Each structure stands twice: as structure tokens, then as C-alpha cells.
Coordinates of C-alpha atoms in Angstrom, one line a residue:
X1 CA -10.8 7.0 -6.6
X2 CA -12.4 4.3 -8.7
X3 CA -11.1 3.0 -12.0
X4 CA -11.9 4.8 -15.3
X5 CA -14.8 3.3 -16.7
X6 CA -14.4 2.2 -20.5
X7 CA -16.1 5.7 -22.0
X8 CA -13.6 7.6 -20.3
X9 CA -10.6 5.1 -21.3
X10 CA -11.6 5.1 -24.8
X11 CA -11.7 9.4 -24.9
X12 CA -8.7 9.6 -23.3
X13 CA -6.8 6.3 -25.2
X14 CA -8.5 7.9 -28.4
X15 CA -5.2 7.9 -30.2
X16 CA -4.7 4.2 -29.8
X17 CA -8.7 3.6 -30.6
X18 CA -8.3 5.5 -33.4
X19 CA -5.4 4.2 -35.1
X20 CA -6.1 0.7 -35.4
X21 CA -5.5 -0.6 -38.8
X22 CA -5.7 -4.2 -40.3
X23 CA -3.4 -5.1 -43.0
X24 CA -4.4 -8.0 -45.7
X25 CA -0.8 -7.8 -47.4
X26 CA 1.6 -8.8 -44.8
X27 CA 0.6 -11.8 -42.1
X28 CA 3.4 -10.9 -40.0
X29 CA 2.8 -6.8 -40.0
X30 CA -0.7 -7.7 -38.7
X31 CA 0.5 -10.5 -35.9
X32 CA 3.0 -7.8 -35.2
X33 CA 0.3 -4.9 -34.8
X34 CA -1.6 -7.2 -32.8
X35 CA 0.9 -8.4 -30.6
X36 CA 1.7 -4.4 -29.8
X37 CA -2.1 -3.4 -29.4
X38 CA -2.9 -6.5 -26.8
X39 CA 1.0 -4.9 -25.1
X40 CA -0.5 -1.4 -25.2
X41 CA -3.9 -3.1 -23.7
X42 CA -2.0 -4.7 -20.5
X43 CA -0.3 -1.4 -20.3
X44 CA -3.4 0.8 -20.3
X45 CA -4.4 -1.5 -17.8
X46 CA -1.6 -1.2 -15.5
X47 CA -1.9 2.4 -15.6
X48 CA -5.2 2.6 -14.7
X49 CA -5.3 0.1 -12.0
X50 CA -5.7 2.2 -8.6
X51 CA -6.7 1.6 -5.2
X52 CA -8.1 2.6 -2.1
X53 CA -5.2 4.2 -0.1
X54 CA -1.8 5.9 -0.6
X55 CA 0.0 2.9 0.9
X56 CA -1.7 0.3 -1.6
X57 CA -1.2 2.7 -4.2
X58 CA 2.6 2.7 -3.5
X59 CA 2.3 -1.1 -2.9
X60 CA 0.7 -1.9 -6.5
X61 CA 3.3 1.0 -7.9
X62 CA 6.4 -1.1 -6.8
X63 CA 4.8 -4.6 -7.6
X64 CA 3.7 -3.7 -11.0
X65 CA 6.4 -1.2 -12.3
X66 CA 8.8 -4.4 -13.4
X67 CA 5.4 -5.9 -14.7
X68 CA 5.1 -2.3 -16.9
X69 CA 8.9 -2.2 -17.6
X70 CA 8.6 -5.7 -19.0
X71 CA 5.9 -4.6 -21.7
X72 CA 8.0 -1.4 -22.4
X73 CA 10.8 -3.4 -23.4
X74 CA 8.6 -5.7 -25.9
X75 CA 6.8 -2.9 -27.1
X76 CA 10.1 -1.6 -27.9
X77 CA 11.3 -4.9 -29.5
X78 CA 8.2 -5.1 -31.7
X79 CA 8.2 -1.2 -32.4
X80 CA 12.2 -2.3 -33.7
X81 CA 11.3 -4.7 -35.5
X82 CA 8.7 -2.9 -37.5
X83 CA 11.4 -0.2 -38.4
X84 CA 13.7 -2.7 -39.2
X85 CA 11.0 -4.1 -41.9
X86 CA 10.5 -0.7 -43.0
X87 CA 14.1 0.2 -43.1
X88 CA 14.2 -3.2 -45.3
X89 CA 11.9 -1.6 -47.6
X90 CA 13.2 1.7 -47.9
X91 CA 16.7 0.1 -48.4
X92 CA 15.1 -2.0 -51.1
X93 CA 13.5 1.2 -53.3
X94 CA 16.9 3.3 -52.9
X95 CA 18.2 0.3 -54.7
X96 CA 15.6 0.0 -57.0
X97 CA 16.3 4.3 -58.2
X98 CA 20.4 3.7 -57.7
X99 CA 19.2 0.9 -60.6
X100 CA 17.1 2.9 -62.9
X101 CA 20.0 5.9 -62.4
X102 CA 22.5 3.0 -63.9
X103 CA 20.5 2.3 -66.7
X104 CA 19.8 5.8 -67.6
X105 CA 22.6 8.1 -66.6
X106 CA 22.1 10.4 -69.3
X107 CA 17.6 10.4 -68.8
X108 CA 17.0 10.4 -65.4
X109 CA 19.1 12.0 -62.5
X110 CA 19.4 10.2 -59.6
X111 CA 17.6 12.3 -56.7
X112 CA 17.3 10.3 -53.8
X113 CA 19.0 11.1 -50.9
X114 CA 20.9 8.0 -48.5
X115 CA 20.0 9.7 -45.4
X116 CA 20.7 6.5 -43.7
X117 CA 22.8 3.5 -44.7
X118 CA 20.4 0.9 -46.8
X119 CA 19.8 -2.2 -45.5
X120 CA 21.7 -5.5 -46.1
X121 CA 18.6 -6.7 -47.9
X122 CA 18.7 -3.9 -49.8
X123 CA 22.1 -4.2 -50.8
X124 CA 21.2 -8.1 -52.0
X125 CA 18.8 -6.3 -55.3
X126 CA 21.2 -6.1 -57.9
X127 CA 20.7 -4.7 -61.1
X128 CA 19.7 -7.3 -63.8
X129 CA 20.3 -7.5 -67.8
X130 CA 17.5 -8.4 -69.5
X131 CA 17.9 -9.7 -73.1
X132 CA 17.3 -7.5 -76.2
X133 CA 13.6 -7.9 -77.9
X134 CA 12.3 -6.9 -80.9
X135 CA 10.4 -3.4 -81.1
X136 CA 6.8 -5.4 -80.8
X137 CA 7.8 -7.1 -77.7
X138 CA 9.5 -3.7 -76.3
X139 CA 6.2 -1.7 -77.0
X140 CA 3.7 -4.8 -75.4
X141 CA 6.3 -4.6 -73.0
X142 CA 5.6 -0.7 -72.0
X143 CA 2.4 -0.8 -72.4
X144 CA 1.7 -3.8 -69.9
X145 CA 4.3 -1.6 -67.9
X146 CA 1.5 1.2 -67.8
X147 CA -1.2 -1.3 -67.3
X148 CA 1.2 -2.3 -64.4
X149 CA 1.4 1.1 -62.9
X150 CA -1.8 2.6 -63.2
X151 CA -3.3 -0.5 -61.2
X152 CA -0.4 -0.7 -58.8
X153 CA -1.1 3.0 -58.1
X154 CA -4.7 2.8 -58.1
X155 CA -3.9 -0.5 -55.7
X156 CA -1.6 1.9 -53.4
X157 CA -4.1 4.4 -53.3
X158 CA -6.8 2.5 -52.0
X159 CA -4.7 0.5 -49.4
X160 CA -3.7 3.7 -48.6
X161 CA -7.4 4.6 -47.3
X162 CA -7.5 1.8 -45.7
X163 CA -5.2 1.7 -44.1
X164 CA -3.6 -1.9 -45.2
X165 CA -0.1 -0.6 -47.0
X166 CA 2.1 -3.1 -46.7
X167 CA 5.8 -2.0 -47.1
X168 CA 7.1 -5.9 -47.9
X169 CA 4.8 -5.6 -51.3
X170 CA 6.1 -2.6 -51.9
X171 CA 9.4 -3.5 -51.8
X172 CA 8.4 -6.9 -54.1
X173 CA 6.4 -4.5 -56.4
X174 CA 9.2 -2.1 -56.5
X175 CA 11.8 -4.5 -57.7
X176 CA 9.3 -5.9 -60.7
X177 CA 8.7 -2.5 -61.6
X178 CA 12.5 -1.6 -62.0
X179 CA 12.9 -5.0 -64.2
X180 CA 10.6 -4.2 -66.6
X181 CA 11.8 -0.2 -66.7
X182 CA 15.1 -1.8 -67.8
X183 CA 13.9 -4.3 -70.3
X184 CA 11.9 -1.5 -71.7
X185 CA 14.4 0.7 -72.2
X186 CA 17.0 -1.5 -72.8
X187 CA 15.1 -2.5 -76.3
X188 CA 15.9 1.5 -77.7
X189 CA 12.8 2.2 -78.2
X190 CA 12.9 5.0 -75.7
X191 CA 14.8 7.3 -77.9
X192 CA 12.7 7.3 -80.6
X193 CA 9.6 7.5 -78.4
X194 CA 10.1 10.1 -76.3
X195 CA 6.9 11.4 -75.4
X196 CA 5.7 7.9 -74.5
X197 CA 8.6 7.1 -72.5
X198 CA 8.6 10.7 -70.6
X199 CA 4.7 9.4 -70.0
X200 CA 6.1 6.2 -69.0
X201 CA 8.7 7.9 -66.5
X202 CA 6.1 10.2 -65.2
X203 CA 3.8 7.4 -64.3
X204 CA 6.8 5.4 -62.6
X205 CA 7.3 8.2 -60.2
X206 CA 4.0 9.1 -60.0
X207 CA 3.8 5.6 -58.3
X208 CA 7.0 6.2 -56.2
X209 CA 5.6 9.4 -55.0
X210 CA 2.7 8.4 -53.7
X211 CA 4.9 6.2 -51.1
X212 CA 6.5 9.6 -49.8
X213 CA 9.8 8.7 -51.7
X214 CA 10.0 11.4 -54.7
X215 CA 11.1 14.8 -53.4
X216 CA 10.5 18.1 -54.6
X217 CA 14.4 18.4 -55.8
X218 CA 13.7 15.1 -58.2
X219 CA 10.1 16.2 -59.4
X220 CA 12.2 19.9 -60.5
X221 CA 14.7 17.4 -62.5
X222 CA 12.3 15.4 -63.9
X223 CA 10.4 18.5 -65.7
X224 CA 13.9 20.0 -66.8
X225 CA 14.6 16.5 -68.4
X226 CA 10.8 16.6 -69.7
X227 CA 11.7 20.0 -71.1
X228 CA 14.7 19.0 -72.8
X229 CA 13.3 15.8 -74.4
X230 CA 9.8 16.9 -75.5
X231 CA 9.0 16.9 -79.0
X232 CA 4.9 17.6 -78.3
X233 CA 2.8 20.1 -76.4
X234 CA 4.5 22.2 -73.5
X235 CA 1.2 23.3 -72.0
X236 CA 0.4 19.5 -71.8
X237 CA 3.9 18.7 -70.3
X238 CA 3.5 22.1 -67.7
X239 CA 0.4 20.7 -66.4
X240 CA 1.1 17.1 -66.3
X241 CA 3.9 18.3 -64.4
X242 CA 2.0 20.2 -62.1
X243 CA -0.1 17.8 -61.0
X244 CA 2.8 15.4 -60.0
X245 CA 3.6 18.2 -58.0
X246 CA 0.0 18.4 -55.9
X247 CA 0.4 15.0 -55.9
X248 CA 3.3 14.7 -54.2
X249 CA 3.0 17.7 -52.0
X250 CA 1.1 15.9 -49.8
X251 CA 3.4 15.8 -46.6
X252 CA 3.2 12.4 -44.9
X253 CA 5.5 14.3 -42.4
X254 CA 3.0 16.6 -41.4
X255 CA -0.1 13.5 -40.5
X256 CA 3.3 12.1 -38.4
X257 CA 3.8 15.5 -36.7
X258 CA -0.1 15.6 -35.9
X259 CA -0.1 12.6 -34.7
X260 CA 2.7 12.5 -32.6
X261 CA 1.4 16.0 -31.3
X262 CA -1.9 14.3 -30.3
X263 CA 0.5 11.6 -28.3
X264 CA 1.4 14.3 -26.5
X265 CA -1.5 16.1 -25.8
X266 CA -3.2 13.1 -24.9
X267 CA 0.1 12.3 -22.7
X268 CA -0.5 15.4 -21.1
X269 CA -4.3 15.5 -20.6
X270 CA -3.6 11.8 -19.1
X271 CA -1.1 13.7 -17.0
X272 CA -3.5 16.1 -15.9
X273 CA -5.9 14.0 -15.0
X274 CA -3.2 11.9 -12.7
X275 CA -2.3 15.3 -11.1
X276 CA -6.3 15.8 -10.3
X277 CA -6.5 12.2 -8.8
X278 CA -3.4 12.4 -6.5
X279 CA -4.6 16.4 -5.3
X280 CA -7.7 14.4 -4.2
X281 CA -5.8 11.8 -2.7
X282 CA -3.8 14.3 -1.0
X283 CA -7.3 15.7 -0.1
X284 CA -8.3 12.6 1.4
X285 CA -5.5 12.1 3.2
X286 CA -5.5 15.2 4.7
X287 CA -8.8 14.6 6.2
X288 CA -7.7 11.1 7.3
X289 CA -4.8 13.3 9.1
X290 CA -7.1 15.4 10.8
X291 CA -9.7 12.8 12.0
X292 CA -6.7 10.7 13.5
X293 CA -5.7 14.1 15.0
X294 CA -9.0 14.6 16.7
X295 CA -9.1 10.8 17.9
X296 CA -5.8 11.1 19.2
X297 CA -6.4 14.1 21.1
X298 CA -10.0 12.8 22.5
X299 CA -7.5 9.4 23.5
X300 CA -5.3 11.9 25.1
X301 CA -8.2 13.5 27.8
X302 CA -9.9 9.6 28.2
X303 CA -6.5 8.8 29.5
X304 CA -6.0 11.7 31.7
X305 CA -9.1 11.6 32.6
X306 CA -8.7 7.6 33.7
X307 CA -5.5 8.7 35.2
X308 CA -6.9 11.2 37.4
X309 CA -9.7 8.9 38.6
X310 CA -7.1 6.0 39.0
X311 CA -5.2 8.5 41.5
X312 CA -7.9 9.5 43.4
X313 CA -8.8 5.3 43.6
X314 CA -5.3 5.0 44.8
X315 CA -5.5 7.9 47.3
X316 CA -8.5 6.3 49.0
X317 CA -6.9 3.3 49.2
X318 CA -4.6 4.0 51.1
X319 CA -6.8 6.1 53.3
X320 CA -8.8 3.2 54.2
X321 CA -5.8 1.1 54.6
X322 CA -4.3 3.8 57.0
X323 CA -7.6 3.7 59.1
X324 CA -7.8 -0.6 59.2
X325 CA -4.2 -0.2 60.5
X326 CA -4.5 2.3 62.8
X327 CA -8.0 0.1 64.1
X328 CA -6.6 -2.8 64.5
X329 CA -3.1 -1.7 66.5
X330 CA -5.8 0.6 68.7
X331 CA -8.0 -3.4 69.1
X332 CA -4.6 -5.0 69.6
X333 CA -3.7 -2.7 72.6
X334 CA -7.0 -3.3 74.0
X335 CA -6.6 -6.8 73.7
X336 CA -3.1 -6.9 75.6
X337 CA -3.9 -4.4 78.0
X338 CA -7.0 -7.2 79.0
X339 CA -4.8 -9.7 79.0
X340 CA -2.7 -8.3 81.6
X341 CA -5.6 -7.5 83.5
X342 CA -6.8 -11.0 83.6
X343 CA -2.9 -12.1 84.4
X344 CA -2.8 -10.0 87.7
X345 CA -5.9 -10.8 88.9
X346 CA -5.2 -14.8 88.6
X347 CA -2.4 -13.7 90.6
X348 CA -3.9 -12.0 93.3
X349 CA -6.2 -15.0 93.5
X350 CA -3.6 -17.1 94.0
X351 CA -1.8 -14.7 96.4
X352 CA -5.2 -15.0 98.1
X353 CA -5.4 -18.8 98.7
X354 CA -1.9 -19.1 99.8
X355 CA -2.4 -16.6 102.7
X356 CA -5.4 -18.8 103.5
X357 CA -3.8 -21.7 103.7
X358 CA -1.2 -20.6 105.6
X359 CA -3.1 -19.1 108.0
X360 CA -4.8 -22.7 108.2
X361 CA -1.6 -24.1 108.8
X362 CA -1.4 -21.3 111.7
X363 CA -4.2 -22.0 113.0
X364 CA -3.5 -25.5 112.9
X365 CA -0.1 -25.1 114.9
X366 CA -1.6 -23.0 117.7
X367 CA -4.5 -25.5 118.4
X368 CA -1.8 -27.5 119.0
X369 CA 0.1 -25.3 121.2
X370 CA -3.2 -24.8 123.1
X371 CA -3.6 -28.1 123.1
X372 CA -0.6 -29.3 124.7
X373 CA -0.4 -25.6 126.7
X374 CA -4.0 -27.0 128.1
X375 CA -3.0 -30.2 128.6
X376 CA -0.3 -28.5 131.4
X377 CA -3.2 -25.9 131.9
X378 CA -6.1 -25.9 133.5
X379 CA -8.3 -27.3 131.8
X380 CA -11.1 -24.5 132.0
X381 CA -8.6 -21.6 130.5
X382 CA -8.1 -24.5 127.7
X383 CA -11.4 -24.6 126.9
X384 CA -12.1 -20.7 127.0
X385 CA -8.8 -20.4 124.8
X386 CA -10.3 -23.3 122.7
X387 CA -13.9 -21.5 122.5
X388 CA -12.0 -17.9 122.0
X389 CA -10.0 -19.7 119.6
X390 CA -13.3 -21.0 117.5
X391 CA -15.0 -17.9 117.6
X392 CA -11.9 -15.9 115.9
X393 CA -11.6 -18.9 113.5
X394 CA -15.3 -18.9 112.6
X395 CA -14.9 -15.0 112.2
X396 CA -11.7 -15.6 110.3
X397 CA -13.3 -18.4 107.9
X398 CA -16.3 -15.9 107.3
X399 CA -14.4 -13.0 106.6
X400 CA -11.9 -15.6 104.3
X401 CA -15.7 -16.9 102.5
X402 CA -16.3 -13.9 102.2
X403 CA -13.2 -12.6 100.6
X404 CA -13.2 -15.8 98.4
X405 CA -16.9 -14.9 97.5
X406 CA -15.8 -11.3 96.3
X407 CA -12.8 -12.7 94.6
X408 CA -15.0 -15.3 92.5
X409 CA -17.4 -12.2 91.8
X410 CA -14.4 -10.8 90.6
X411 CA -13.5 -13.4 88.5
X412 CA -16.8 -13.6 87.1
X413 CA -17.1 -10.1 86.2
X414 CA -13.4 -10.7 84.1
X415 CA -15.3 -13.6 82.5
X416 CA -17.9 -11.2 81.3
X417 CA -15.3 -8.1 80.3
X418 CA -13.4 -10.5 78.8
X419 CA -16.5 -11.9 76.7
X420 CA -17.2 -8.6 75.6
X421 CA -13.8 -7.8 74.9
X422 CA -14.1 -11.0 72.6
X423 CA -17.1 -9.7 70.7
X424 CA -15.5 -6.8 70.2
X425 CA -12.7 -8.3 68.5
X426 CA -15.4 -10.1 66.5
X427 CA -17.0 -7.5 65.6
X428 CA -13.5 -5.8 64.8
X429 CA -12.4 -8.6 62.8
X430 CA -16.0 -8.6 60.9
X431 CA -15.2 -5.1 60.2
X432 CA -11.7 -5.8 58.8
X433 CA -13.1 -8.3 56.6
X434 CA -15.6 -6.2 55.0
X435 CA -12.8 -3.7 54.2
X436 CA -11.2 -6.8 52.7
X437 CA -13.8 -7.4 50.9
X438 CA -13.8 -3.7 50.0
X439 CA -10.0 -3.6 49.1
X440 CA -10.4 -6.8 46.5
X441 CA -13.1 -4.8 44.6
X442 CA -10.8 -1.4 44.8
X443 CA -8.3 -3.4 43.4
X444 CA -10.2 -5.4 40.7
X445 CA -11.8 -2.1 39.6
X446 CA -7.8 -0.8 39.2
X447 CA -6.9 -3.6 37.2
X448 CA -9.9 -3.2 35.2
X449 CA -9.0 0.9 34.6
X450 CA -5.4 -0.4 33.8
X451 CA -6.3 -2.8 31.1
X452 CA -8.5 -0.1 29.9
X453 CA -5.5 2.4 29.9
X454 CA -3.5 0.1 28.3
X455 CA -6.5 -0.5 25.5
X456 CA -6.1 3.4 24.7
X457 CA -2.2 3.5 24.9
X458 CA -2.5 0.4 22.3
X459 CA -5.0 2.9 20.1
X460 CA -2.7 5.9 20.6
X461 CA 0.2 3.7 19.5
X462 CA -2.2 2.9 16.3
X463 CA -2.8 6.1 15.6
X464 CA 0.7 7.7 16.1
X465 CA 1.9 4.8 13.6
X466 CA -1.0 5.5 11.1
X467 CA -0.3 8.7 11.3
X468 CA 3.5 8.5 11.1
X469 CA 3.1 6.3 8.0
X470 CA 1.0 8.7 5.7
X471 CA 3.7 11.5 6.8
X472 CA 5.9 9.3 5.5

């Protein structure tokens, strides 16, 4: 909700707009008045200041309330102050009546009421003596008093309009006016006057009630001490009397009651107007509560979603692992079992020369024996012995060449199974490689889906926190 814009501050501030008032009588009333309207100014600003969301809001509302408090407290202080002066004045015209009721005790009654203790100021105007004067003086005297009063009341009346009433001049003004009602009627003229001197009276409070001072209790006693005293025309005296009634009748209480009436409405059409902004606050959030609802729940199926596919990664994973292992132990058989072949039939070759030589060795040893059995022999049986002897060896040494030549096919044949066996293992080890290579990628790809789970679980945090601050 954006800030009021000045139209809408001035109708609803119309009281304060309204009311503003200069005054040409008293310097300090008006730095006073304008030291309260620039207050009420920062305060109107305060108010209105706003923000974006709920948690600024209560962010500005702790940070500026002492702010607010502080220009309370001198609005207060200046507000004081201003009842003090007028307390000061009001103090100063009860005086100023307790005075003229001294002088005249037997003329005028005295009808103001001390509702409230007078002030110390008030307390300082003390009735003065003026010296006797001769009849002349005494009549210049009352009739620069009525001068005196009709302009001072004409004077009141149009600072009244204007707004510019200054209660120090009127407590100044009231104090000259009750020194000259006392020299006047100190001089005794007044009892041999008294129509000008009831005239005179009636003008004085005339003057006092257009301040709000003269009730309707002193206006009754003033007419029953007009009707005692009168000498002229009672029609004259009724009338006169009647229109210091209207005049006085009108209630200053009443424009206060009005006014502070407005306040309120004002007060409570700003009020209103608060409620409306926080129910669309409340609005908003509400829709910020829902949104964060549907992106938490959307969160929710991406991660079971990822999870699922991360468990089915997994699953073949280990499925392909399974089948390397199982592979390899199957090659690694294969691989001893050759071995062993290759280890026997080293043997057997070995077994195979040995039984050769030896039978050289044999063979050896019975030339000899038929050698020295020929020598004692005839020497014809040694030489068909010797020639039976050859043959078999020649037929032995073939068969033996030829059992050698079978053996070193053999061999050769193991050369070639074992080469093959060799590529196999090649080609096996090529194979496990590549699922390596495969497995690295599964794995990167997991790590990859588990940074991205952990991206959403950081989100979802977010947005459970967001959300558990606004239900907050």
C-alpha cells in the first residue's frame, strides 16, 4: 500500500489544515503554534510512512514509535505550556473582577466563579488607589474609559475573526481597564450619574463577555442592580439588557465541543482507513501464504520425484557392479585354471626328457656290456647284437623324435590357447574399463542430482521459514 498522496492527507488532516491561525499580538503564542504545527507535521508523517511488507511494517513500527513518543511528549510540553499562559490570563481577569467587587461592594456583585485556583501571576495584580480628581477629570476620565472599551471591543471582535486573540493583551488590557474603573468611580461621580455609570458598567462587561468570562448568573445580577439604580427609561434598560444577553449567549463551549467531536471523527475515519489498509495487507499476505504453499508443495513432488530417479540410478548401479564382479571372478577362474594347465604340461615335458635321457644312459651302459660281452664273445654275435642294438636305438630315437615332435606341437598349441586366453583378458579388462568409465559418469550424474536435491531442500527450508515468519 503506497503512501497517502497530499489530497488525501489534507481531507483527512482537515482539522489540523483548517485550524491554522497566526497571531500578531503575542511573538511567543505564534513560535509556540508553530513549533506544535511543524510537531504535528513530523507526526502526520510518521503515521503515514508505510512499507512494502508486514515484516518492514513491524520493523519501521518498533524503530519509529520512540521517534513518535518523543514528539508526543513535546507536543504535550508545548500544549502545557499554552494552558499555563492561558491559565495566566484567566488568573489575571479573576483578579481584575475580585478588584472591581472591592471597589464596589455595594454596585456590582461579584459573579465569577474560582473553578480552579488563580495563578501566581494572577495573585501578583493588586488592587491600586488612585488619587481623588476633580469632577472634570472624573468625567474626561469615563468618557476616554468608553472610548477605551468600545475600541478594545471592536479590537477583540475583529481578532476574534481572525483568528489572532492573544490572551497576554488581554490580560494587560484587563488590568488598565480595572485602573481606570477605579479612578472613575473612586472620584463619586458614579452616584450622581447613574445612568452613565450603569452604561459604563454595561460596556465593561460587555467587553468581558465577549472573552467567554461573564456568565449568565452575573448578566441576571447586573440587570437586578440596573433595575434598582435606574432613574431613566426601563424599556431602554430591558433591551440593552437583552442584548448583553445574545451577546453573551454565544457558547464558546459548544465551537470546543464541535471541534473536539471532529478530532474524533477524523480520529476515527483515520482509524477506518488503517483497518482497510491492514485487511488488505492481511489479503496480501494471504495470497503470499498460498503461493508459498503451492511452491512448497510443487518442491515436495521435484524431490520425490529426484528421489525416486536417484534410487533407480542406485539400483542399476549396483546391478552393473554385480555383473563386473561376477565377470571378472568367472575370467579369473579361467585364467588359473590355464595356468595350471600350462604348469602340468611343463611338467610332463620335463618328465619326458628325463626318461630320454635315462634311457640314453641305458643304452649307453649296455653298449658297453656288449662291448666288453663281445670282446669275450665272438665277435660275429657282437656285431649282430651291435647291429640289433642300432636298429632298436634308431627305432627308439625315432619313436623319442617323434614324441619330442608331438610334445613341442603340444607346446605350441599352449602358446596359442594361452594367447587367446590373453586377448581374452584384454578384451575383458577393455570391457571392465568401459564400465569404469560408465560407473564415473553414474556417479557424477548422482552427485550432480544430490547437489540438486540439496538446492530444493535449501528452497524448502526458505519457504518453511518465510512461511513460519508471516504466521508469526
Amino acid at each position: 500500500m503506497a503512501t497517502m498522496t497530499h489530497v488525501e492527507s489534507r481531507r483527512l488532516y482537515s482539522w489540523w489544515w483548517d485550524s491554522h491561525i497566526s497571531p500578531k499580538n503575542s511573538k511567543w503564542l505564534q513560535e509556540n503554534l508553530t513549533d506544535m504545527d511543524m510537531k504535528l507535521k513530523s507526526m502526520i508523517k510518521l503515521i503515514e510512512e508505510d512499507a512494502d511488507s508486514f515484516a518492514k511494517r513491524a520493523e519501521m513500527y518498533y524503530k519509529k514509535r520512540p521517534e513518535l513518543m518523543k514528539l508526543v511528549e513535546e507536543f504535550y510540553r508545548a500544549y502545557r505550556a499554552l494552558a499555563e499562559r492561558y491559565d495566566h490570563a484567566t488568573g489575571a481577569l479573576r483578579q481584575a473582577h475580585r478588584t472591581m467587587a472591592e471597589a464596589f461592594p455595594n454596585q456590582i456583585p461579584f459573579a465569577v466563579i474560582d473553578d480552579f485556583p488563580s495563578s501566581s501571576t494572577a495573585a501578583e495584580c493588586e488592587p491600586h488607589t488612585p488619587e481623588m480628581s476633580p469632577p472634570a477629570q472624573a468625567f474626561s476620565e469615563i468618557d476616554d474609559l468608553q472610548k477605551d472599551s468600545l475600541r478594545q471591543s471592536a479590537y477583540f471582535h475583529a481578532k476574534k475573526k481572525d483568528g489572532t486573540y492573544s490572551e497576554e493583551n488581554d490580560a494587560l488590557t484587563s488590568k488598565r481597564r480595572v485602573k481606570q474603573l477605579n479612578e472613575m468611580f473612586a472620584s463619586g461621580e458614579s452616584t450622581s450619574h447613574p445612568k452613565f455609570a450603569e452604561g459604563k458598567i454595561r460596556k465593561g462587561l460587555n467587553f468581558q463577555g465577549g472573552k467567554g468570562q461573564v456568565t449568565e448568573d452575573k448578566i441576571n445580577n447586573v440587570s437586578r442592580y440596573m433595575k434598582k439604580n435606574e432613574v431613566g427609561n426601563k424599556e431602554d434598560v430591558f433591551v440593552k439588557t437583552r442584548s448583553l444577553q445574545d451577546e453573551v449567549s454565544k457558547p464558546s463551549t459548544e465551537n470546543q465541543n464541535l471541534t473536539q467531536v471532529k478530532s474524533e471523527l477524523d480520529i476515527v475515519d483515520q482509524a477506518e482507513s488503517e483497518i482497510h489498509r491492514l485487511q488488505e495487507s492481511l489479503s496480501r499476505l494471504e495470497t503470499e501464504k498460498e503461493a508459498a504453499q503451492l511452491q512448497y508443495h510443487k518442491s515436495m513432488e521435484n524431490i520425490s520425484y529426484l528421489e525416486m530417479e536417484i534410487s533407480h540410478a542406485q539400483a542399476d548401479n549396483r546391478k552393473l557392479k554385480s555383473e563386473m564382479l561376477i565377470t571378472l571372478a568367472r575370467l579369473e577362474m579361467k585364467k588359473q585354471a590355464l595356468e595350471m594347465e600350462v604348469i602340468d604340461l611343463a611338467q610332463q615335458t620335463n618328465k619326458k626328457q628325463q626318461e630320454v635321457e635315462k634311457q640314453d644312459e641305458m643304452k649307453k651302459l649296455k653298449c658297453s656290456v656288449q662291448d666288453e660281452q663281445v670282446q669275450y664273445t665272438q665277435a660275429a654275435a657282437v656285431l649282430q647284437s651291435l647291429e640289433k642294438l642300432h636298429s632298436q636305438s634308431l627305432e627308439k630315437l625315432s619313436i623319442t623324435a617323434l614324441e619330442l615332435q608331438s610334445g613341442v606341437e603340444k607346446l605350441q598349441d599352449m602358446e596359442l590357447r594361452n594367447r587367446s586366453l590373453e586377448e581374452v583378458i584384454q578384451q575383458v579388462k577393455e570391457a571392465n574399463n568401459y564400465l569404469h568409465k560408465e560407473l564415473m559418469l553414474k556417479e557424477e550424474e548422482l552427485k550432480k542430482v544430490n547437489v540438486s536435491i540439496q538446492d530444493e531442500r535449501l528452497l524448502l527450508v526458505q519457504a518453511e521459514e518465510a512461511i513460519q515468519s508471516m504466521r508469526n
